[in-house]
Amino acid sequence: RLLCSPNPYIRKKAALCARRMVHRVPDMMEVFADRAMEQLNERNHAVVLTGVTLMIDIVSVEKLFKAVFAQCVPLLCRILKVLISGGFASEYDVSGVSDPYLQAKILHLLRLLSEDDEAVGDSISDILAQVATNVDNNKTSGNAVLYECVRTIMSVKGNSGLRVLAVNILGRFLGYRDNNMRYIALSLLLKALAEDPEALQRHRNVI
């Protein structure tokens, strides 16, 4: 009932409570699944963010809900497209990147939904390419989004062009002076090595 409240602050708080209930009482998930999807139609960033996070928790606990949430993939892609074009409320910008928290969460959810589902993987390829090429990699907030984007690309099967793009992003991370950036780049390159060793050859000397 509170997830349907006209007050967005209450809807946000209700979604956060629902996340805890999903883990403690998994039988309650079905009650919250439809409400979580409805949160995506909001204009309020916080409500959308908690809705996406609730969906992530539900899918993490029960994989069967991946098929239910797959119907939201086109909407999630539209939200992400608006975010990278700066169309959402500007007060959520972080160092010039439009709400990197929401972008990262959407990419995380898309990754979960695309695992072992080629149809979802194909449908999100275009938006992943747009994120990878349009997000500012000179900002820490932008790199956080790119990191999630690369992880999602790695989960999509059969798109070698996207994978090369992801490996090149990680190659840029290797060139940073920050050890954390280089560490996560090497960790993800290790995963890429098993599936596409040729794509890593150009970064061999840096590695």
Backbone as JSON Lines, residues from 0, in Angstrom:
{"i":0,"aa":"R","n":[0.84,-1.2,0.0],"ca":[0.0,0.0,0.0],"c":[0.87,1.26,0.0]}
{"i":1,"aa":"L","n":[1.93,1.25,0.8],"ca":[2.8,2.43,0.87],"c":[3.58,2.64,-0.42]}
{"i":2,"aa":"L","n":[3.83,1.56,-1.17],"ca":[4.52,1.68,-2.46],"c":[3.64,2.39,-3.49]}
{"i":3,"aa":"C","n":[2.36,2.54,-3.17],"ca":[1.44,3.27,-4.06],"c":[1.12,4.65,-3.51]}
{"i":4,"aa":"S","n":[1.8,5.08,-2.48],"ca":[1.53,6.38,-1.86],"c":[1.77,7.52,-2.86]}
{"i":5,"aa":"P","n":[0.95,8.59,-2.79],"ca":[1.19,9.74,-3.67],"c":[2.47,10.51,-3.3]}
{"i":6,"aa":"N","n":[3.0,10.24,-2.11],"ca":[4.21,10.92,-1.66],"c":[5.45,10.12,-2.11]}
{"i":7,"aa":"P","n":[6.28,10.69,-3.01],"ca":[7.45,9.94,-3.51],"c":[8.44,9.55,-2.41]}
{"i":8,"aa":"Y","n":[8.54,10.38,-1.36],"ca":[9.45,10.05,-0.26],"c":[9.01,8.77,0.45]}
{"i":9,"aa":"I","n":[7.7,8.62,0.63],"ca":[7.18,7.42,1.28],"c":[7.38,6.21,0.36]}
{"i":10,"aa":"R","n":[7.17,6.38,-0.96],"ca":[7.38,5.28,-1.89],"c":[8.84,4.81,-1.86]}
{"i":11,"aa":"K","n":[9.75,5.77,-1.78],"ca":[11.17,5.44,-1.72],"c":[11.47,4.63,-0.46]}
{"i":12,"aa":"K","n":[10.98,5.11,0.69],"ca":[11.23,4.42,1.95],"c":[10.58,3.03,1.98]}
{"i":13,"aa":"A","n":[9.39,2.92,1.38],"ca":[8.7,1.63,1.34],"c":[9.49,0.62,0.52]}
{"i":14,"aa":"A","n":[10.08,1.09,-0.6],"ca":[10.88,0.2,-1.44],"c":[12.13,-0.28,-0.69]}
{"i":15,"aa":"L","n":[12.74,0.61,0.11],"ca":[13.91,0.22,0.9],"c":[13.54,-0.83,1.95]}
{"i":16,"aa":"C","n":[12.37,-0.66,2.56],"ca":[11.89,-1.66,3.53],"c":[11.6,-2.99,2.83]}
{"i":17,"aa":"A","n":[11.01,-2.9,1.65],"ca":[10.67,-4.12,0.9],"c":[11.93,-4.91,0.56]}
{"i":18,"aa":"R","n":[13.04,-4.21,0.29],"ca":[14.31,-4.89,0.01],"c":[14.7,-5.8,1.16]}
{"i":19,"aa":"R","n":[14.57,-5.3,2.37],"ca":[14.94,-6.1,3.55],"c":[14.0,-7.29,3.71]}
{"i":20,"aa":"M","n":[12.73,-7.07,3.43],"ca":[11.75,-8.15,3.58],"c":[11.97,-9.26,2.56]}
{"i":21,"aa":"V","n":[12.4,-8.87,1.36],"ca":[12.65,-9.85,0.3],"c":[13.7,-10.87,0.74]}
{"i":22,"aa":"H","n":[14.72,-10.39,1.45],"ca":[15.79,-11.29,1.9],"c":[15.38,-12.11,3.12]}
{"i":23,"aa":"R","n":[14.58,-11.52,3.97],"ca":[14.19,-12.21,5.21],"c":[12.99,-13.13,5.02]}
{"i":24,"aa":"V","n":[12.08,-12.7,4.14],"ca":[10.88,-13.52,3.88],"c":[10.71,-13.63,2.35]}
{"i":25,"aa":"P","n":[11.47,-14.53,1.71],"ca":[11.45,-14.64,0.25],"c":[10.05,-14.88,-0.34]}
{"i":26,"aa":"D","n":[9.17,-15.45,0.45],"ca":[7.8,-15.71,-0.05],"c":[7.05,-14.42,-0.36]}
{"i":27,"aa":"M","n":[7.54,-13.29,0.15],"ca":[6.87,-12.01,-0.07],"c":[7.23,-11.38,-1.42]}
{"i":28,"aa":"M","n":[8.2,-11.96,-2.13],"ca":[8.71,-11.32,-3.35],"c":[7.64,-11.03,-4.38]}
{"i":29,"aa":"E","n":[6.74,-11.98,-4.56],"ca":[5.71,-11.82,-5.58],"c":[4.84,-10.59,-5.32]}
{"i":30,"aa":"V","n":[4.66,-10.28,-4.03],"ca":[3.85,-9.11,-3.66],"c":[4.5,-7.83,-4.15]}
{"i":31,"aa":"F","n":[5.84,-7.79,-4.1],"ca":[6.56,-6.56,-4.41],"c":[7.03,-6.43,-5.86]}
{"i":32,"aa":"A","n":[7.02,-7.53,-6.61],"ca":[7.56,-7.5,-7.98],"c":[6.84,-6.49,-8.86]}
{"i":33,"aa":"D","n":[5.52,-6.52,-8.89],"ca":[4.76,-5.57,-9.73],"c":[4.96,-4.14,-9.27]}
{"i":34,"aa":"R","n":[4.98,-3.93,-7.97],"ca":[5.16,-2.58,-7.43],"c":[6.55,-2.04,-7.79]}
{"i":35,"aa":"A","n":[7.55,-2.9,-7.77],"ca":[8.91,-2.48,-8.12],"c":[8.96,-1.99,-9.56]}
{"i":36,"aa":"M","n":[8.28,-2.71,-10.46],"ca":[8.28,-2.31,-11.87],"c":[7.55,-0.98,-12.07]}
{"i":37,"aa":"E","n":[6.5,-0.75,-11.29],"ca":[5.76,0.51,-11.39],"c":[6.62,1.71,-11.02]}
{"i":38,"aa":"Q","n":[7.61,1.5,-10.14],"ca":[8.48,2.6,-9.72],"c":[9.28,3.18,-10.89]}
{"i":39,"aa":"L","n":[9.47,2.38,-11.94],"ca":[10.28,2.84,-13.08],"c":[9.59,3.95,-13.87]}
{"i":40,"aa":"N","n":[8.31,4.11,-13.69],"ca":[7.57,5.14,-14.44],"c":[7.58,6.5,-13.76]}
{"i":41,"aa":"E","n":[8.29,6.61,-12.65],"ca":[8.35,7.86,-11.9],"c":[9.33,8.85,-12.52]}
{"i":42,"aa":"R","n":[9.13,10.12,-12.24],"ca":[10.09,11.15,-12.64],"c":[11.11,11.4,-11.53]}
{"i":43,"aa":"N","n":[10.76,11.03,-10.31],"ca":[11.65,11.24,-9.17],"c":[12.78,10.21,-9.21]}
{"i":44,"aa":"H","n":[14.02,10.71,-9.25],"ca":[15.18,9.82,-9.35],"c":[15.25,8.83,-8.21]}
{"i":45,"aa":"A","n":[15.0,9.3,-6.98],"ca":[15.14,8.43,-5.81],"c":[14.16,7.26,-5.87]}
{"i":46,"aa":"V","n":[12.96,7.51,-6.35],"ca":[11.95,6.45,-6.47],"c":[12.37,5.43,-7.52]}
{"i":47,"aa":"V","n":[12.85,5.92,-8.66],"ca":[13.31,5.02,-9.72],"c":[14.49,4.19,-9.22]}
{"i":48,"aa":"L","n":[15.43,4.85,-8.53],"ca":[16.62,4.18,-8.02],"c":[16.26,3.05,-7.06]}
{"i":49,"aa":"T","n":[15.35,3.33,-6.12],"ca":[14.97,2.3,-5.16],"c":[14.16,1.19,-5.83]}
{"i":50,"aa":"G","n":[13.37,1.54,-6.85],"ca":[12.64,0.53,-7.61],"c":[13.59,-0.42,-8.32]}
{"i":51,"aa":"V","n":[14.61,0.13,-8.98],"ca":[15.61,-0.69,-9.67],"c":[16.37,-1.56,-8.67]}
{"i":52,"aa":"T","n":[16.73,-0.97,-7.53],"ca":[17.46,-1.72,-6.51],"c":[16.62,-2.86,-5.94]}
{"i":53,"aa":"L","n":[15.33,-2.61,-5.76],"ca":[14.43,-3.67,-5.28],"c":[14.36,-4.8,-6.3]}
{"i":54,"aa":"M","n":[14.32,-4.45,-7.59],"ca":[14.29,-5.47,-8.64],"c":[15.58,-6.3,-8.62]}
{"i":55,"aa":"I","n":[16.71,-5.63,-8.41],"ca":[18.0,-6.34,-8.32],"c":[17.97,-7.35,-7.18]}
{"i":56,"aa":"D","n":[17.45,-6.92,-6.02],"ca":[17.39,-7.82,-4.86],"c":[16.48,-9.01,-5.13]}
{"i":57,"aa":"I","n":[15.35,-8.76,-5.75],"ca":[14.4,-9.84,-6.05],"c":[15.04,-10.86,-6.98]}
{"i":58,"aa":"V","n":[15.68,-10.38,-8.06],"ca":[16.32,-11.28,-9.02],"c":[17.48,-12.03,-8.38]}
{"i":59,"aa":"S","n":[18.21,-11.36,-7.5],"ca":[19.35,-12.01,-6.84],"c":[18.91,-13.17,-5.95]}
{"i":60,"aa":"V","n":[17.73,-13.02,-5.36],"ca":[17.22,-14.08,-4.47],"c":[16.51,-15.17,-5.27]}
{"i":61,"aa":"E","n":[15.76,-14.78,-6.3],"ca":[14.97,-15.74,-7.08],"c":[15.12,-15.46,-8.58]}
{"i":62,"aa":"K","n":[15.88,-16.33,-9.26],"ca":[16.19,-16.12,-10.69],"c":[14.94,-16.19,-11.57]}
{"i":63,"aa":"L","n":[13.88,-16.84,-11.11],"ca":[12.67,-16.97,-11.93],"c":[12.06,-15.62,-12.28]}
{"i":64,"aa":"F","n":[12.35,-14.6,-11.47],"ca":[11.79,-13.27,-11.74],"c":[12.5,-12.55,-12.89]}
{"i":65,"aa":"K","n":[13.6,-13.12,-13.4],"ca":[14.27,-12.52,-14.55],"c":[13.32,-12.44,-15.74]}
{"i":66,"aa":"A","n":[12.54,-13.49,-15.93],"ca":[11.59,-13.52,-17.04],"c":[10.5,-12.47,-16.85]}
{"i":67,"aa":"V","n":[10.1,-12.23,-15.6],"ca":[9.07,-11.23,-15.31],"c":[9.6,-9.83,-15.59]}
{"i":68,"aa":"F","n":[10.81,-9.55,-15.14],"ca":[11.38,-8.21,-15.28],"c":[11.92,-7.94,-16.68]}
{"i":69,"aa":"A","n":[12.07,-8.98,-17.5],"ca":[12.58,-8.79,-18.87],"c":[11.68,-7.85,-19.67]}
{"i":70,"aa":"Q","n":[10.39,-7.79,-19.32],"ca":[9.48,-6.89,-20.03],"c":[9.81,-5.42,-19.79]}
{"i":71,"aa":"C","n":[10.6,-5.14,-18.75],"ca":[10.98,-3.76,-18.43],"c":[12.25,-3.31,-19.14]}
{"i":72,"aa":"V","n":[12.91,-4.21,-19.87],"ca":[14.18,-3.88,-20.49],"c":[14.08,-2.67,-21.43]}
{"i":73,"aa":"P","n":[13.06,-2.58,-22.31],"ca":[12.95,-1.39,-23.18],"c":[12.83,-0.09,-22.37]}
{"i":74,"aa":"L","n":[12.06,-0.13,-21.27],"ca":[11.9,1.06,-20.43],"c":[13.22,1.42,-19.74]}
{"i":75,"aa":"L","n":[13.93,0.42,-19.24],"ca":[15.22,0.66,-18.6],"c":[16.21,1.28,-19.58]}
{"i":76,"aa":"C","n":[16.19,0.79,-20.83],"ca":[17.07,1.35,-21.86],"c":[16.71,2.8,-22.18]}
{"i":77,"aa":"R","n":[15.41,3.11,-22.18],"ca":[14.98,4.49,-22.44],"c":[15.43,5.42,-21.32]}
{"i":78,"aa":"I","n":[15.29,4.97,-20.08],"ca":[15.73,5.79,-18.94],"c":[17.22,6.05,-19.04]}
{"i":79,"aa":"L","n":[17.97,5.0,-19.36],"ca":[19.43,5.13,-19.46],"c":[19.81,6.09,-20.58]}
{"i":80,"aa":"K","n":[19.07,6.02,-21.69],"ca":[19.36,6.91,-22.82],"c":[19.11,8.37,-22.44]}
{"i":81,"aa":"V","n":[18.03,8.62,-21.71],"ca":[17.73,9.98,-21.24],"c":[18.82,10.47,-20.3]}
{"i":82,"aa":"L","n":[19.31,9.56,-19.43],"ca":[20.34,9.94,-18.47],"c":[21.65,10.34,-19.16]}
{"i":83,"aa":"I","n":[22.07,9.55,-20.14],"ca":[23.36,9.86,-20.78],"c":[23.26,11.09,-21.68]}
{"i":84,"aa":"S","n":[22.03,11.45,-22.05],"ca":[21.86,12.67,-22.85],"c":[21.61,13.89,-21.96]}
{"i":85,"aa":"G","n":[21.6,13.68,-20.63],"ca":[21.4,14.78,-19.69],"c":[19.98,15.27,-19.61]}
{"i":86,"aa":"G","n":[19.02,14.4,-19.96],"ca":[17.61,14.82,-20.0],"c":[16.89,14.79,-18.67]}
{"i":87,"aa":"F","n":[17.49,14.13,-17.66],"ca":[16.85,14.06,-16.34],"c":[17.2,15.31,-15.54]}
{"i":88,"aa":"A","n":[16.66,15.43,-14.35],"ca":[16.87,16.62,-13.51],"c":[18.36,16.86,-13.25]}
{"i":89,"aa":"S","n":[18.8,18.09,-13.48],"ca":[20.22,18.41,-13.39],"c":[20.76,18.37,-11.97]}
{"i":90,"aa":"E","n":[19.87,18.47,-10.95],"ca":[20.37,18.48,-9.57],"c":[20.97,17.14,-9.15]}
{"i":91,"aa":"Y","n":[20.77,16.11,-9.98],"ca":[21.34,14.8,-9.66],"c":[22.69,14.57,-10.34]}
{"i":92,"aa":"D","n":[23.19,15.59,-11.04],"ca":[24.5,15.47,-11.68],"c":[25.61,15.35,-10.63]}
{"i":93,"aa":"V","n":[26.61,14.53,-10.94],"ca":[27.8,14.43,-10.1],"c":[29.01,14.69,-11.0]}
{"i":94,"aa":"S","n":[29.62,15.84,-10.82],"ca":[30.78,16.25,-11.64],"c":[30.45,16.23,-13.13]}
{"i":95,"aa":"G","n":[29.23,16.65,-13.45],"ca":[28.85,16.72,-14.85],"c":[28.3,15.44,-15.43]}
{"i":96,"aa":"V","n":[28.23,14.37,-14.64],"ca":[27.67,13.09,-15.1],"c":[26.27,12.96,-14.51]}
{"i":97,"aa":"S","n":[25.28,12.72,-15.36],"ca":[23.89,12.69,-14.94],"c":[23.58,11.46,-14.1]}
{"i":98,"aa":"D","n":[23.35,11.67,-12.81],"ca":[22.98,10.63,-11.84],"c":[23.72,9.31,-12.07]}
{"i":99,"aa":"P","n":[25.03,9.28,-11.81],"ca":[25.8,8.04,-12.02],"c":[25.3,6.88,-11.17]}
{"i":100,"aa":"Y","n":[24.7,7.18,-10.01],"ca":[24.19,6.12,-9.14],"c":[23.07,5.34,-9.84]}
{"i":101,"aa":"L","n":[22.14,6.08,-10.44],"ca":[21.03,5.44,-11.14],"c":[21.52,4.72,-12.39]}
{"i":102,"aa":"Q","n":[22.44,5.34,-13.12],"ca":[23.0,4.69,-14.31],"c":[23.65,3.35,-13.94]}
{"i":103,"aa":"A","n":[24.45,3.36,-12.87],"ca":[25.15,2.14,-12.46],"c":[24.16,1.05,-12.04]}
{"i":104,"aa":"K","n":[23.1,1.44,-11.32],"ca":[22.11,0.46,-10.87],"c":[21.35,-0.15,-12.05]}
{"i":105,"aa":"I","n":[20.99,0.68,-13.03],"ca":[20.28,0.17,-14.2],"c":[21.17,-0.81,-14.97]}
{"i":106,"aa":"L","n":[22.44,-0.46,-15.13],"ca":[23.39,-1.35,-15.82],"c":[23.54,-2.67,-15.06]}
{"i":107,"aa":"H","n":[23.56,-2.58,-13.73],"ca":[23.64,-3.79,-12.9],"c":[22.42,-4.68,-13.14]}
{"i":108,"aa":"L","n":[21.23,-4.09,-13.15],"ca":[20.01,-4.87,-13.38],"c":[20.0,-5.46,-14.78]}
{"i":109,"aa":"L","n":[20.41,-4.69,-15.78],"ca":[20.47,-5.21,-17.15],"c":[21.44,-6.38,-17.25]}
{"i":110,"aa":"R","n":[22.53,-6.3,-16.49],"ca":[23.49,-7.41,-16.49],"c":[22.84,-8.69,-15.96]}
{"i":111,"aa":"L","n":[22.11,-8.56,-14.86],"ca":[21.45,-9.73,-14.28],"c":[20.4,-10.31,-15.24]}
{"i":112,"aa":"L","n":[19.66,-9.43,-15.91],"ca":[18.6,-9.89,-16.8],"c":[19.14,-10.49,-18.1]}
{"i":113,"aa":"S","n":[20.35,-10.07,-18.51],"ca":[20.91,-10.56,-19.77],"c":[21.67,-11.87,-19.63]}
{"i":114,"aa":"E","n":[22.0,-12.25,-18.4],"ca":[22.74,-13.5,-18.2],"c":[21.9,-14.69,-18.68]}
{"i":115,"aa":"D","n":[22.48,-15.48,-19.58],"ca":[21.81,-16.67,-20.13],"c":[20.54,-16.35,-20.91]}
{"i":116,"aa":"D","n":[20.41,-15.11,-21.35],"ca":[19.24,-14.72,-22.16],"c":[19.73,-13.9,-23.36]}
{"i":117,"aa":"E","n":[19.91,-14.57,-24.48],"ca":[20.46,-13.91,-25.67],"c":[19.55,-12.82,-26.2]}
{"i":118,"aa":"A","n":[18.24,-13.0,-26.06],"ca":[17.3,-11.99,-26.56],"c":[17.48,-10.67,-25.82]}
{"i":119,"aa":"V","n":[17.6,-10.72,-24.5],"ca":[17.83,-9.52,-23.71],"c":[19.19,-8.93,-24.05]}
{"i":120,"aa":"G","n":[20.2,-9.79,-24.2],"ca":[21.54,-9.34,-24.55],"c":[21.56,-8.57,-25.86]}
{"i":121,"aa":"D","n":[20.85,-9.09,-26.86],"ca":[20.77,-8.4,-28.16],"c":[20.06,-7.06,-28.04]}
{"i":122,"aa":"S","n":[19.01,-7.01,-27.21],"ca":[18.2,-5.8,-27.11],"c":[18.91,-4.66,-26.37]}
{"i":123,"aa":"I","n":[19.92,-4.99,-25.57],"ca":[20.61,-3.94,-24.82],"c":[21.96,-3.56,-25.43]}
{"i":124,"aa":"S","n":[22.34,-4.19,-26.53],"ca":[23.65,-3.93,-27.14],"c":[23.81,-2.48,-27.55]}
{"i":125,"aa":"D","n":[22.77,-1.9,-28.16],"ca":[22.86,-0.52,-28.64],"c":[23.07,0.47,-27.49]}
{"i":126,"aa":"I","n":[22.29,0.31,-26.41],"ca":[22.4,1.25,-25.3],"c":[23.74,1.09,-24.6]}
{"i":127,"aa":"L","n":[24.28,-0.13,-24.53],"ca":[25.6,-0.34,-23.92],"c":[26.68,0.38,-24.73]}
{"i":128,"aa":"A","n":[26.56,0.32,-26.05],"ca":[27.52,1.02,-26.91],"c":[27.43,2.52,-26.71]}
{"i":129,"aa":"Q","n":[26.2,3.03,-26.55],"ca":[26.01,4.47,-26.34],"c":[26.61,4.91,-25.01]}
{"i":130,"aa":"V","n":[26.4,4.12,-23.96],"ca":[26.97,4.46,-22.66],"c":[28.5,4.45,-22.75]}
{"i":131,"aa":"A","n":[29.03,3.41,-23.37],"ca":[30.49,3.26,-23.45],"c":[31.15,4.39,-24.21]}
{"i":132,"aa":"T","n":[30.45,4.97,-25.18],"ca":[31.06,6.01,-26.01],"c":[30.71,7.43,-25.59]}
{"i":133,"aa":"N","n":[29.65,7.6,-24.77],"ca":[29.19,8.95,-24.44],"c":[29.49,9.41,-23.02]}
{"i":134,"aa":"V","n":[29.77,8.47,-22.12],"ca":[30.03,8.87,-20.73],"c":[31.45,9.42,-20.61]}
{"i":135,"aa":"D","n":[31.57,10.51,-19.87],"ca":[32.85,11.2,-19.7],"c":[33.81,10.38,-18.83]}
{"i":136,"aa":"N","n":[34.9,9.91,-19.45],"ca":[35.85,9.08,-18.71],"c":[36.92,9.91,-17.99]}
{"i":137,"aa":"N","n":[36.78,11.22,-18.02],"ca":[37.71,12.08,-17.29],"c":[37.23,12.37,-15.87]}
{"i":138,"aa":"K","n":[36.08,11.84,-15.54],"ca":[35.49,12.05,-14.21],"c":[35.42,10.71,-13.46]}
{"i":139,"aa":"T","n":[35.62,10.75,-12.17],"ca":[35.51,9.53,-11.36],"c":[34.09,8.96,-11.46]}
{"i":140,"aa":"S","n":[33.1,9.85,-11.43],"ca":[31.71,9.39,-11.51],"c":[31.44,8.73,-12.87]}
{"i":141,"aa":"G","n":[32.04,9.28,-13.91],"ca":[31.9,8.68,-15.24],"c":[32.56,7.32,-15.32]}
{"i":142,"aa":"N","n":[33.71,7.18,-14.69],"ca":[34.4,5.88,-14.69],"c":[33.64,4.82,-13.92]}
{"i":143,"aa":"A","n":[32.9,5.25,-12.89],"ca":[32.07,4.3,-12.14],"c":[30.98,3.72,-13.05]}
{"i":144,"aa":"V","n":[30.39,4.58,-13.88],"ca":[29.37,4.13,-14.83],"c":[30.01,3.22,-15.88]}
{"i":145,"aa":"L","n":[31.18,3.61,-16.39],"ca":[31.86,2.8,-17.41],"c":[32.24,1.42,-16.87]}
{"i":146,"aa":"Y","n":[32.63,1.38,-15.61],"ca":[32.97,0.09,-14.99],"c":[31.77,-0.85,-15.01]}
{"i":147,"aa":"E","n":[30.59,-0.34,-14.6],"ca":[29.38,-1.17,-14.63],"c":[29.0,-1.53,-16.06]}
{"i":148,"aa":"C","n":[29.23,-0.6,-16.98],"ca":[28.93,-0.86,-18.39],"c":[29.79,-2.0,-18.92]}
{"i":149,"aa":"V","n":[31.09,-1.97,-18.59],"ca":[32.01,-3.03,-19.03],"c":[31.59,-4.37,-18.45]}
{"i":150,"aa":"R","n":[31.23,-4.4,-17.18],"ca":[30.79,-5.65,-16.55],"c":[29.55,-6.21,-17.24]}
{"i":151,"aa":"T","n":[28.65,-5.3,-17.64],"ca":[27.43,-5.74,-18.32],"c":[27.76,-6.25,-19.72]}
{"i":152,"aa":"I","n":[28.65,-5.55,-20.43],"ca":[29.07,-6.01,-21.76],"c":[29.68,-7.4,-21.68]}
{"i":153,"aa":"M","n":[30.47,-7.64,-20.64],"ca":[31.11,-8.96,-20.48],"c":[30.09,-10.08,-20.31]}
{"i":154,"aa":"S","n":[28.9,-9.72,-19.82],"ca":[27.87,-10.75,-19.59],"c":[27.05,-11.04,-20.85]}
{"i":155,"aa":"V","n":[27.16,-10.15,-21.86],"ca":[26.4,-10.34,-23.1],"c":[27.17,-11.29,-24.02]}
{"i":156,"aa":"K","n":[26.51,-12.32,-24.47],"ca":[27.16,-13.34,-25.29],"c":[27.16,-12.95,-26.77]}
{"i":157,"aa":"G","n":[28.29,-13.23,-27.42],"ca":[28.33,-13.21,-28.88],"c":[28.5,-11.89,-29.58]}
{"i":158,"aa":"N","n":[28.71,-10.78,-28.86],"ca":[28.91,-9.5,-29.53],"c":[30.38,-9.1,-29.41]}
{"i":159,"aa":"S","n":[31.18,-9.5,-30.4],"ca":[32.62,-9.26,-30.34],"c":[32.97,-7.78,-30.44]}
{"i":160,"aa":"G","n":[32.18,-7.01,-31.19],"ca":[32.43,-5.58,-31.32],"c":[32.31,-4.86,-29.99]}
{"i":161,"aa":"L","n":[31.26,-5.19,-29.24],"ca":[31.07,-4.6,-27.92],"c":[32.19,-5.01,-26.96]}
{"i":162,"aa":"R","n":[32.6,-6.27,-27.09],"ca":[33.65,-6.76,-26.19],"c":[34.97,-6.04,-26.42]}
{"i":163,"aa":"V","n":[35.29,-5.78,-27.7],"ca":[36.51,-5.04,-28.02],"c":[36.42,-3.62,-27.43]}
{"i":164,"aa":"L","n":[35.24,-3.01,-27.52],"ca":[35.02,-1.68,-26.95],"c":[35.25,-1.7,-25.44]}
{"i":165,"aa":"A","n":[34.75,-2.75,-24.78],"ca":[34.92,-2.88,-23.33],"c":[36.38,-3.05,-22.96]}
{"i":166,"aa":"V","n":[37.09,-3.87,-23.72],"ca":[38.51,-4.1,-23.45],"c":[39.31,-2.81,-23.63]}
{"i":167,"aa":"N","n":[38.94,-2.01,-24.62],"ca":[39.64,-0.73,-24.83],"c":[39.4,0.24,-23.67]}
{"i":168,"aa":"I","n":[38.19,0.21,-23.11],"ca":[37.91,1.04,-21.92],"c":[38.81,0.6,-20.77]}
{"i":169,"aa":"L","n":[38.93,-0.71,-20.59],"ca":[39.79,-1.23,-19.53],"c":[41.25,-0.88,-19.8]}
{"i":170,"aa":"G","n":[41.62,-0.83,-21.08],"ca":[42.98,-0.42,-21.44],"c":[43.26,1.01,-21.0]}
{"i":171,"aa":"R","n":[42.24,1.88,-21.11],"ca":[42.39,3.25,-20.63],"c":[42.55,3.27,-19.11]}
{"i":172,"aa":"F","n":[41.77,2.41,-18.43],"ca":[41.88,2.32,-16.97],"c":[43.3,1.91,-16.56]}
{"i":173,"aa":"L","n":[43.94,1.05,-17.35],"ca":[45.29,0.6,-17.03],"c":[46.3,1.75,-17.06]}
{"i":174,"aa":"G","n":[45.98,2.77,-17.85],"ca":[46.89,3.9,-17.99],"c":[46.77,4.93,-16.88]}
{"i":175,"aa":"Y","n":[45.79,4.76,-15.99],"ca":[45.61,5.71,-14.9],"c":[46.66,5.47,-13.81]}
{"i":176,"aa":"R","n":[46.97,6.5,-13.06],"ca":[47.94,6.38,-11.98],"c":[47.32,5.77,-10.73]}
{"i":177,"aa":"D","n":[46.0,5.85,-10.64],"ca":[45.31,5.33,-9.45],"c":[45.35,3.79,-9.44]}
{"i":178,"aa":"N","n":[45.87,3.23,-8.36],"ca":[46.02,1.77,-8.29],"c":[44.67,1.04,-8.27]}
{"i":179,"aa":"N","n":[43.65,1.66,-7.68],"ca":[42.32,1.03,-7.66],"c":[41.78,0.83,-9.07]}
{"i":180,"aa":"M","n":[41.98,1.85,-9.92],"ca":[41.51,1.76,-11.3],"c":[42.25,0.65,-12.05]}
{"i":181,"aa":"R","n":[43.55,0.58,-11.84],"ca":[44.33,-0.45,-12.52],"c":[43.96,-1.85,-12.01]}
{"i":182,"aa":"Y","n":[43.67,-1.93,-10.73],"ca":[43.29,-3.22,-10.15],"c":[41.99,-3.75,-10.76]}
{"i":183,"aa":"I","n":[40.96,-2.89,-10.81],"ca":[39.68,-3.38,-11.36],"c":[39.8,-3.65,-12.85]}
{"i":184,"aa":"A","n":[40.67,-2.89,-13.55],"ca":[40.89,-3.14,-14.98],"c":[41.5,-4.53,-15.18]}
{"i":185,"aa":"L","n":[42.52,-4.85,-14.39],"ca":[43.17,-6.16,-14.51],"c":[42.21,-7.29,-14.13]}
{"i":186,"aa":"S","n":[41.38,-7.06,-13.12],"ca":[40.42,-8.08,-12.69],"c":[39.43,-8.41,-13.8]}
{"i":187,"aa":"L","n":[38.93,-7.37,-14.48],"ca":[37.96,-7.59,-15.56],"c":[38.64,-8.13,-16.81]}
{"i":188,"aa":"L","n":[39.89,-7.71,-17.06],"ca":[40.62,-8.25,-18.21],"c":[40.88,-9.75,-18.03]}
{"i":189,"aa":"L","n":[41.04,-10.17,-16.81],"ca":[41.23,-11.59,-16.53],"c":[40.01,-12.4,-16.97]}
{"i":190,"aa":"K","n":[38.82,-11.82,-16.75],"ca":[37.59,-12.48,-17.21],"c":[37.5,-12.48,-18.73]}
{"i":191,"aa":"A","n":[37.91,-11.36,-19.34],"ca":[37.84,-11.24,-20.8],"c":[38.81,-12.2,-21.48]}
{"i":192,"aa":"L","n":[39.91,-12.5,-20.82],"ca":[40.95,-13.36,-21.39],"c":[40.42,-14.73,-21.77]}
{"i":193,"aa":"A","n":[39.52,-15.26,-20.95],"ca":[38.99,-16.6,-21.19],"c":[38.14,-16.67,-22.46]}
{"i":194,"aa":"E","n":[37.45,-15.56,-22.79],"ca":[36.53,-15.58,-23.92],"c":[37.09,-14.96,-25.19]}
{"i":195,"aa":"D","n":[37.95,-13.95,-25.04],"ca":[38.45,-13.25,-26.24],"c":[39.9,-12.8,-26.02]}
{"i":196,"aa":"P","n":[40.85,-13.76,-26.03],"ca":[42.24,-13.4,-25.77],"c":[42.85,-12.46,-26.81]}
{"i":197,"aa":"E","n":[42.35,-12.53,-28.04],"ca":[42.9,-11.68,-29.11],"c":[42.67,-10.2,-28.83]}
{"i":198,"aa":"A","n":[41.54,-9.88,-28.21],"ca":[41.21,-8.47,-27.95],"c":[42.18,-7.83,-26.96]}
{"i":199,"aa":"L","n":[42.87,-8.67,-26.17],"ca":[43.78,-8.15,-25.16],"c":[45.19,-7.9,-25.68]}
{"i":200,"aa":"Q","n":[45.48,-8.39,-26.88],"ca":[46.86,-8.34,-27.37],"c":[47.42,-6.92,-27.45]}
{"i":201,"aa":"R","n":[46.59,-5.96,-27.84],"ca":[47.09,-4.6,-28.01],"c":[47.47,-3.95,-26.67]}
{"i":202,"aa":"H","n":[47.0,-4.52,-25.56],"ca":[47.3,-3.98,-24.23],"c":[48.37,-4.81,-23.52]}
{"i":203,"aa":"R","n":[48.94,-5.73,-24.23],"ca":[49.87,-6.69,-23.62],"c":[51.07,-5.98,-22.96]}
{"i":204,"aa":"N","n":[51.67,-5.02,-23.63],"ca":[52.85,-4.36,-23.08],"c":[52.54,-3.6,-21.79]}
{"i":205,"aa":"V","n":[51.37,-2.94,-21.76],"ca":[50.97,-2.2,-20.57],"c":[50.75,-3.15,-19.41]}
{"i":206,"aa":"I","n":[50.1,-4.28,-19.71],"ca":[49.84,-5.28,-18.66],"c":[51.16,-5.81,-18.11]}
